[in-house]
Amino acid sequence: MNKPNNEYIEALSKKNNFYLNYQGLNDLDLQKKYGDLVQKIMEVNFPQWMTPKYQRKIDELRKIKIGYVSNCFRNHVVAKLAQGRFKNHDREKFEIYGYYLDSSVDNLTKEFEKYSDYFYQLSNQIDIIDVVAQKIIDDQLDILVFLDIGMYPEVTLLASLRLCPIQCTTWLHPITSGLSNIDYFLSSDLMEAKNAHQHYSETLIRLPNIGICYEKPLIPPATKTRKDFGLREDAVIYFCCQSLYKYLPQFDYIFPYIAQKISNAQFVFINRLSPSILHKFKQRLNLIFESLNFNIDNYCIFLSNLTHDDYLNLNLVSDVFLDTFSWSGGNTTLEAIACNLPVVTCPGELMRGRHSYGILKMLGVTETIASCEEEYIEIAVRLG
């Protein structure tokens, strides 16, 4: 690979390795291999942006310029978790730049624009890599933070370049980037295990507590009942709200084992994916329920196409929030807590399986934190 090839860039722009990281394993080596591939392709195509061209001298007479790159400055979980960063920066010390790579605009977009000194929406450019990279270079930032490396291909491509002397990523997508041009991973002290530095190609920064500033969400008045969602009035409702790809097959048995002890249990899942994915997931769960002579239709319900108010109302009519293993809830856990739902969680080794654990530790509510799968079932049954 010694000459520019737009076909490689086009391929990387259409797909990334997003789903790899949901297998629940330490993917550091795989991420570094993928990152190395991306950087080699980008270096051939954009050699002018692989080494820093400047470094402004920091002094007390000027503000530090911090830029944030994201595809998610809109009604998105990343935006909800990142909003506090923008809102609470010390304006006497910092100048804030936002680089938004999506075309949609909503009230949350306007909030980010409001709390930025400079905010650029650059999604309509044909050559988005060239345009965004040059804009960042021209702004001569001191620190550049990529909020969602690994979620959207163009963010990963930009992060592989050296556009700023100090480049960071965050736990808003809690996977090491594997990119040698990302210097620091901004994480949460409460969510990281003692050996956490072994999971990152970046230097790990363990920010205090959960590492973000999160305002309590506004919870609407309850306008829906259980009947509106097809739920039984006499059931113990276990809310299982994570994206279906977070549910790993080795933990499927958890649900019927709870149902063995709580005969009126009802597990509520939400499908945000295609009907075919939901069908496969239901087939998988059906096998484990049938193995215990249970009819899945008596215990599981699958909902889709919910508005956010509907989703919050579903929290309000539920009894227990069941967190996922290996990749736990973040914003979903914070919203469940705002709805006064008890959260059952079991932290894993990796940070992405310890969000709820960190949140509950900060609250001082530790009695629903399990140390193993068996204790997780026991806590869920006791709450039921």
Coordinates of N, CA and C in Angstrom, one line a residue, residues 294-371:
F294 N -41.4 -24.0 30.4 CA -42.1 -22.7 30.5 C -42.5 -22.2 29.1
N295 N -43.7 -21.6 29.0 CA -44.1 -21.0 27.8 C -43.7 -19.5 27.8
I296 N -42.8 -19.2 26.9 CA -42.2 -17.9 26.8 C -43.3 -16.8 26.8
D297 N -44.4 -17.0 26.1 CA -45.4 -16.0 26.0 C -46.1 -15.6 27.3
N298 N -45.9 -16.5 28.3 CA -46.5 -16.1 29.6 C -45.5 -15.2 30.4
Y299 N -44.3 -15.1 30.0 CA -43.3 -14.4 30.8 C -42.6 -13.2 30.0
C300 N -42.6 -13.2 28.7 CA -41.8 -12.2 28.0 C -42.7 -11.4 27.1
I301 N -42.4 -10.1 27.0 CA -43.1 -9.3 26.1 C -42.1 -8.4 25.4
F302 N -42.3 -8.2 24.1 CA -41.3 -7.4 23.3 C -42.0 -6.2 22.7
L303 N -41.5 -5.0 23.0 CA -42.1 -3.8 22.5 C -41.2 -3.1 21.6
S304 N -41.8 -2.2 20.7 CA -41.0 -1.5 19.8 C -41.7 -0.2 19.5
N305 N -41.0 0.7 18.7 CA -41.6 2.0 18.3 C -42.1 2.8 19.4
L306 N -41.4 2.9 20.5 CA -41.8 3.7 21.6 C -41.3 5.1 21.5
T307 N -42.1 6.1 21.9 CA -41.5 7.5 22.0 C -40.7 7.5 23.3
H308 N -40.0 8.6 23.5 CA -39.2 8.7 24.7 C -40.1 8.8 25.9
D309 N -41.2 9.6 25.8 CA -42.1 9.7 26.9 C -42.7 8.3 27.2
D310 N -43.0 7.5 26.2 CA -43.5 6.1 26.4 C -42.5 5.3 27.1
Y311 N -41.3 5.5 26.7 CA -40.2 4.7 27.3 C -40.1 5.1 28.8
L312 N -40.1 6.3 29.2 CA -40.0 6.8 30.6 C -41.3 6.3 31.3
N313 N -42.4 6.3 30.7 CA -43.6 5.8 31.3 C -43.5 4.3 31.6
L314 N -42.8 3.6 30.7 CA -42.6 2.1 30.9 C -41.7 1.9 32.2
N315 N -40.7 2.8 32.3 CA -39.9 2.8 33.6 C -40.8 2.9 34.8
L316 N -41.7 3.9 34.7 CA -42.6 4.2 35.9 C -43.5 3.1 36.2
V317 N -44.0 2.3 35.3 CA -44.9 1.2 35.6 C -44.2 -0.1 35.9
S318 N -42.9 -0.2 35.8 CA -42.1 -1.4 36.1 C -41.7 -1.5 37.5
D319 N -41.2 -2.7 37.9 CA -40.9 -2.9 39.3 C -39.4 -3.0 39.5
V320 N -38.7 -3.6 38.6 CA -37.2 -3.9 38.8 C -36.5 -3.7 37.4
F321 N -35.4 -3.0 37.4 CA -34.6 -2.8 36.3 C -33.5 -3.9 36.3
L322 N -33.5 -4.8 35.3 CA -32.4 -5.8 35.2 C -31.4 -5.3 34.2
D323 N -30.2 -5.1 34.7 CA -29.0 -4.7 33.9 C -28.5 -5.8 33.1
T324 N -27.8 -5.5 32.0 CA -27.2 -6.6 31.2 C -25.8 -6.9 31.7
F325 N -25.3 -8.1 31.5 CA -24.0 -8.5 31.9 C -23.0 -8.1 30.7
S326 N -21.8 -7.9 31.1 CA -20.7 -7.6 30.1 C -20.7 -6.1 29.5
W327 N -21.9 -5.6 29.3 CA -22.1 -4.2 28.8 C -23.3 -3.7 29.5
S328 N -23.1 -2.9 30.5 CA -24.3 -2.5 31.3 C -24.9 -1.2 30.8
G329 N -26.0 -0.8 31.5 CA -26.6 0.4 31.1 C -25.9 1.6 31.6
G330 N -26.0 2.7 30.9 CA -25.4 4.0 31.3 C -26.5 5.0 31.4
N331 N -26.9 5.6 30.3 CA -28.0 6.6 30.4 C -29.3 5.9 30.8
T332 N -29.5 4.6 30.3 CA -30.7 3.9 30.7 C -30.7 3.7 32.2
T333 N -29.6 3.4 32.8 CA -29.6 3.2 34.3 C -29.9 4.6 35.0
L334 N -29.3 5.6 34.5 CA -29.5 7.0 35.1 C -31.0 7.4 35.0
E335 N -31.6 7.1 33.9 CA -33.0 7.4 33.8 C -33.9 6.5 34.6
A336 N -33.5 5.2 34.8 CA -34.3 4.3 35.6 C -34.2 4.8 37.1
I337 N -33.0 5.2 37.5 CA -32.9 5.7 38.9 C -33.8 7.0 39.1
A338 N -33.8 7.8 38.1 CA -34.7 9.0 38.1 C -36.1 8.6 38.3
C339 N -36.5 7.4 37.8 CA -37.9 6.9 37.9 C -38.1 6.1 39.1
N340 N -37.1 6.1 40.0 CA -37.1 5.3 41.3 C -37.2 3.8 41.1
L341 N -36.6 3.3 40.0 CA -36.5 1.9 39.8 C -35.3 1.3 40.4
P342 N -35.4 0.2 41.2 CA -34.1 -0.4 41.7 C -33.4 -1.1 40.6
V343 N -32.1 -1.0 40.5 CA -31.3 -1.5 39.4 C -30.4 -2.7 39.9
V344 N -30.7 -3.9 39.3 CA -29.9 -5.0 39.7 C -28.7 -5.2 38.6
T345 N -27.5 -5.2 39.1 CA -26.4 -5.3 38.2 C -25.3 -6.2 38.8
C346 N -24.4 -6.7 37.9 CA -23.3 -7.5 38.2 C -22.1 -7.1 37.4
P347 N -21.2 -6.3 38.1 CA -20.1 -5.8 37.3 C -19.1 -6.8 36.8
G348 N -18.6 -6.6 35.6 CA -17.6 -7.4 35.0 C -16.2 -6.9 35.2
E349 N -15.2 -7.4 34.4 CA -13.9 -7.0 34.5 C -13.7 -5.7 33.7
L350 N -14.4 -5.5 32.6 CA -14.2 -4.4 31.7 C -15.1 -3.2 32.1
M351 N -14.6 -2.1 31.8 CA -15.3 -0.8 32.2 C -16.7 -0.8 31.6
R352 N -16.9 -1.3 30.4 CA -18.2 -1.3 29.7 C -19.3 -2.1 30.4
G353 N -18.8 -3.0 31.3 CA -19.7 -3.8 32.1 C -19.8 -3.3 33.5
R354 N -19.4 -2.1 33.8 CA -19.4 -1.6 35.2 C -20.0 -0.2 35.3
H355 N -20.8 0.3 34.3 CA -21.4 1.6 34.4 C -22.4 1.7 35.5
S356 N -23.3 0.7 35.6 CA -24.3 0.7 36.6 C -23.7 0.6 38.0
Y357 N -22.7 -0.3 38.1 CA -21.9 -0.5 39.3 C -21.4 0.9 39.8
G358 N -20.7 1.6 38.9 CA -20.2 2.9 39.3 C -21.2 3.9 39.8
I359 N -22.3 3.9 39.0 CA -23.4 4.9 39.4 C -24.0 4.5 40.7
L360 N -24.2 3.2 41.0 CA -24.8 2.8 42.3 C -23.8 3.1 43.4
K361 N -22.5 2.8 43.2 CA -21.5 3.1 44.2 C -21.5 4.6 44.6
M362 N -21.6 5.5 43.6 CA -21.6 6.9 43.8 C -22.9 7.3 44.7
L363 N -24.0 6.6 44.4 CA -25.2 6.9 45.1 C -25.2 6.3 46.5
G364 N -24.3 5.3 46.8 CA -24.3 4.6 48.0 C -25.4 3.6 48.1
V365 N -25.9 3.2 47.0 CA -27.0 2.1 47.0 C -26.3 0.9 46.4
T366 N -25.8 0.0 47.3 CA -24.9 -1.1 46.9 C -25.6 -2.4 47.1
E367 N -26.8 -2.5 47.7 CA -27.4 -3.8 48.0 C -27.9 -4.5 46.8
T368 N -28.0 -3.8 45.7 CA -28.5 -4.5 44.5 C -27.3 -4.7 43.5
I369 N -26.1 -4.6 44.0 CA -24.9 -5.0 43.2 C -24.5 -6.4 43.5
A370 N -24.6 -7.3 42.5 CA -24.3 -8.7 42.7 C -22.8 -9.0 42.4
S371 N -22.3 -10.0 43.0 CA -20.9 -10.4 42.8 C -20.8 -11.6 41.8

